[in-house]
mmCIF file with all atom_site columns, C-alpha atoms in Angstrom:
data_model
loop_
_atom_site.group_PDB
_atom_site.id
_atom_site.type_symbol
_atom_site.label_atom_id
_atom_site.label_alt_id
_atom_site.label_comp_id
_atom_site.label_asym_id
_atom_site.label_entity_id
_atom_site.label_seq_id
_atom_site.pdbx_PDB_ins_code
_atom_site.Cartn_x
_atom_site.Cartn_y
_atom_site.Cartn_z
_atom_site.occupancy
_atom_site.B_iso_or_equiv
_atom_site.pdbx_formal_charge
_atom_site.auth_seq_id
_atom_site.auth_comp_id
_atom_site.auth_asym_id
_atom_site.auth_atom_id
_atom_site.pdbx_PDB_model_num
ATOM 1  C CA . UNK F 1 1  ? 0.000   0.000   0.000  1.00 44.00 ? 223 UNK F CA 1
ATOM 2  C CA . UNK F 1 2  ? 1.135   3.023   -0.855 1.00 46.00 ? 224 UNK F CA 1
ATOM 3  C CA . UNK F 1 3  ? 0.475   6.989   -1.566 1.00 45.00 ? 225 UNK F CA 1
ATOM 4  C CA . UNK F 1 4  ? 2.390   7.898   -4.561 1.00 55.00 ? 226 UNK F CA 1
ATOM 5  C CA . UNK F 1 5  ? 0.678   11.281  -4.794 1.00 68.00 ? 227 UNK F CA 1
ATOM 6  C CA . UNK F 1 6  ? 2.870   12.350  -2.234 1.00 78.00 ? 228 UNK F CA 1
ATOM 7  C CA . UNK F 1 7  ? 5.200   14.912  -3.319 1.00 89.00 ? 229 UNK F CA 1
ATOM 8  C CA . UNK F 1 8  ? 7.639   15.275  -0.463 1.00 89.00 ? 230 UNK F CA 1
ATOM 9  C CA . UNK F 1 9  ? 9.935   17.641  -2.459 1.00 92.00 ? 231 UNK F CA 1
ATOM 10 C CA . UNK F 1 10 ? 7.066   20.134  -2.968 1.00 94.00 ? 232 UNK F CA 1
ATOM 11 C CA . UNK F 1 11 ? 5.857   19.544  0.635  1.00 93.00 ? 233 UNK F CA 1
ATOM 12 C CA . UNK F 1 12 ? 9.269   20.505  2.044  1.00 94.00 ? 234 UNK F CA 1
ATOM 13 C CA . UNK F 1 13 ? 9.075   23.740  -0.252 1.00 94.00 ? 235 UNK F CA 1
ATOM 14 C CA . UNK F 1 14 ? 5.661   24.427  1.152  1.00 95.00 ? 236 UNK F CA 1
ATOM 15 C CA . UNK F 1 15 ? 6.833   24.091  5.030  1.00 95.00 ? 237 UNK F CA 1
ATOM 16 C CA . UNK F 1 16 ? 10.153  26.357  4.339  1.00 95.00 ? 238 UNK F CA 1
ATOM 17 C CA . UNK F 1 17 ? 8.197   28.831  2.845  1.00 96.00 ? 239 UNK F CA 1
ATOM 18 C CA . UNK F 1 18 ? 5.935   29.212  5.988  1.00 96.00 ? 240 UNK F CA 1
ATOM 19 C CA . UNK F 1 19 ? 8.733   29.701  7.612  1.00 96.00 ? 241 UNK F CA 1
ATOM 20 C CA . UNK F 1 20 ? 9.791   26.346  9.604  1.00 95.00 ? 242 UNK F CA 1
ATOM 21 C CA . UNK F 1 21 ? 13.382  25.571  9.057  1.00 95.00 ? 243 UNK F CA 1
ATOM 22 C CA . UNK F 1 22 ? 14.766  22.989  7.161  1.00 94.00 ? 244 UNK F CA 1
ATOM 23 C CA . UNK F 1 23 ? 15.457  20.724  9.887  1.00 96.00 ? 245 UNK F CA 1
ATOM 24 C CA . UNK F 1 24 ? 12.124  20.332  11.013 1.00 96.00 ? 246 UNK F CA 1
ATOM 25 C CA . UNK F 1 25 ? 10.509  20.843  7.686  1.00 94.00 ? 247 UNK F CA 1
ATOM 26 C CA . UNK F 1 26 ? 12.192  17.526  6.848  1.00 94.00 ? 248 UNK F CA 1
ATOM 27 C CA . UNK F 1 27 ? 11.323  15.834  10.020 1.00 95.00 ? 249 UNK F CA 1
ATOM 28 C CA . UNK F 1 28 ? 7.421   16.442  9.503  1.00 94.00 ? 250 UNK F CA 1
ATOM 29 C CA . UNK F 1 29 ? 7.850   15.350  5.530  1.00 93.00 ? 251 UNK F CA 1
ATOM 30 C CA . UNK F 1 30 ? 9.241   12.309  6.945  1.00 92.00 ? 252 UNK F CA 1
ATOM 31 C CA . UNK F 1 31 ? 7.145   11.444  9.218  1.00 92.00 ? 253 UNK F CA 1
ATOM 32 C CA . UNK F 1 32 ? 3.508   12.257  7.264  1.00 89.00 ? 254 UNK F CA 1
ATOM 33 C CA . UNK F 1 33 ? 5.784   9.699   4.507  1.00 87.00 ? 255 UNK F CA 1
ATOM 34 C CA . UNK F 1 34 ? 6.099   6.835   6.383  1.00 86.00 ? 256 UNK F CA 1
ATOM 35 C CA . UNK F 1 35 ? 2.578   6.912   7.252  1.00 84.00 ? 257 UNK F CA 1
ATOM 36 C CA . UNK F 1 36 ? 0.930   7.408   4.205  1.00 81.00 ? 258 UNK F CA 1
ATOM 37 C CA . UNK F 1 37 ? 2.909   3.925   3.518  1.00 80.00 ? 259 UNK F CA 1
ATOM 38 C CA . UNK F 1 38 ? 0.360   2.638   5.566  1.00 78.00 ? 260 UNK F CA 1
ATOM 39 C CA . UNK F 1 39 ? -3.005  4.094   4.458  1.00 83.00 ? 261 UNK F CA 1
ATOM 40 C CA . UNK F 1 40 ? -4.809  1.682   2.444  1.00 83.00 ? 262 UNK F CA 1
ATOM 41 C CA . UNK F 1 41 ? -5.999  3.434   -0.931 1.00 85.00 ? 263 UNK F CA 1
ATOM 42 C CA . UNK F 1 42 ? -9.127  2.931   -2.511 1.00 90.00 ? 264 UNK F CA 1
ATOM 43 C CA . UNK F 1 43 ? -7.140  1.101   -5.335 1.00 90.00 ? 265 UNK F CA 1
ATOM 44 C CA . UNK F 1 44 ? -5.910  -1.475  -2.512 1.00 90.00 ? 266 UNK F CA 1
ATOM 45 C CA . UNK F 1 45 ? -9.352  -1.840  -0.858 1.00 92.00 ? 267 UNK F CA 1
ATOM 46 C CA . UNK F 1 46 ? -10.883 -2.520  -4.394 1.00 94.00 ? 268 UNK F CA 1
ATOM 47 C CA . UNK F 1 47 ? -8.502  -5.273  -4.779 1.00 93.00 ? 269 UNK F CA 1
ATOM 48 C CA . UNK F 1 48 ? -9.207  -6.746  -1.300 1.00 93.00 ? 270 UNK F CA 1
ATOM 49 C CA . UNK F 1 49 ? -12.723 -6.864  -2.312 1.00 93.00 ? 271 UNK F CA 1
ATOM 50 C CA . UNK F 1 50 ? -12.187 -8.380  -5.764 1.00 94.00 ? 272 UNK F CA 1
ATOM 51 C CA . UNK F 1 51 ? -10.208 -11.138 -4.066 1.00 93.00 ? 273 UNK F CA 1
ATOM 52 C CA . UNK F 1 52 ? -12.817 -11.875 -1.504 1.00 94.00 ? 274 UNK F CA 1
ATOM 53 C CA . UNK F 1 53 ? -15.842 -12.069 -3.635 1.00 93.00 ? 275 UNK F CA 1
ATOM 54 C CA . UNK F 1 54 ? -13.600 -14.578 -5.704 1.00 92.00 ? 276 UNK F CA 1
ATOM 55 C CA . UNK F 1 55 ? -12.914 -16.905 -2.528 1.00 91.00 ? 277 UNK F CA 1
ATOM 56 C CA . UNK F 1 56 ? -16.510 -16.797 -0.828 1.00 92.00 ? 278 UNK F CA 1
ATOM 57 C CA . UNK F 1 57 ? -17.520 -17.480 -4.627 1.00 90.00 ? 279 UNK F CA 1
ATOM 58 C CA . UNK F 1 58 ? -15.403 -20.530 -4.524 1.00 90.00 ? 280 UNK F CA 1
ATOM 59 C CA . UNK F 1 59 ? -16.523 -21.692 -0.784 1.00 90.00 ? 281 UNK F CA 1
ATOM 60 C CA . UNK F 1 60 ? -20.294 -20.945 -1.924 1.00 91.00 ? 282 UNK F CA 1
ATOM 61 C CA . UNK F 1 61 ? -19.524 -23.227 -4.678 1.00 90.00 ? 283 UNK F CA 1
ATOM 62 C CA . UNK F 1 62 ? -17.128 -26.109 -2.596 1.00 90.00 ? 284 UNK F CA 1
ATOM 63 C CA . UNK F 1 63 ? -20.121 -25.920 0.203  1.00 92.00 ? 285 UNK F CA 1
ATOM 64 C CA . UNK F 1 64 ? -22.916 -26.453 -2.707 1.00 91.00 ? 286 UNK F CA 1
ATOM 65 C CA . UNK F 1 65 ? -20.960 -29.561 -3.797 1.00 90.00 ? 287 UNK F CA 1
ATOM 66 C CA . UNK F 1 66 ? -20.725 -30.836 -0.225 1.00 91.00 ? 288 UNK F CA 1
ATOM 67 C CA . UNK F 1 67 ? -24.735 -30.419 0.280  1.00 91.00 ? 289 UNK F CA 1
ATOM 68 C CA . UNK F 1 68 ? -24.831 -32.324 -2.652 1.00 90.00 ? 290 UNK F CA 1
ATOM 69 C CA . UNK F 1 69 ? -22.895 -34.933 -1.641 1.00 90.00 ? 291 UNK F CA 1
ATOM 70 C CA . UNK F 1 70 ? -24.506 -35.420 1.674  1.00 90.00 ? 292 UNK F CA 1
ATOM 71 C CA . UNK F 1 71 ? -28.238 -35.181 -0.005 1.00 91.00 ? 293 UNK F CA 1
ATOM 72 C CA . UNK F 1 72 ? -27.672 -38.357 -2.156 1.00 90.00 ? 294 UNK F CA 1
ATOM 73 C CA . UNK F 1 73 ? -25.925 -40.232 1.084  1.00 89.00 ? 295 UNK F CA 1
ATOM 74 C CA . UNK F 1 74 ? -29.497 -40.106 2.561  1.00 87.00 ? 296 UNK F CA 1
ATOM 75 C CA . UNK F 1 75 ? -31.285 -43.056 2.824  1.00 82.00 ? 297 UNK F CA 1
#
């Protein structure tokens, strides 16, 4: 997961020019990069729900055959 639309080099720009030094500027570009690496974008979470509709597909279909099965071992 990640938040390529993060432009650290114009962010930095942005802090200087309100006036917090570089030092610090780089500190708080740092820190809001590492954890956008974490945010989950709406990319990632369509994805996650792709792959989950495939498996519960699958298990609706494995659980069908199974019902199946176990109808035609009744008597």
């Amino acid at each position: 997961m990640s938040n390529a639309a993060f432009d650290t080099l114009a962010a930095l720009r942005d802090l200087e020019a309100a006036g917090i030094d570089s030092k610090h500027a780089e500190a708080i570009v740092s820190i809001h990069r590492r954890a956008a690496e974490d945010i989950a974008t709406k990319g990632d979470l369509r994805e996650l729900e792709q792959r989950i509709t495939i498996r519960l597909g699958s298990l609706t279909i494995a659980i069908g055959g199974l019902v199946v099965a176990l109808v035609k071992l009744l008597p």
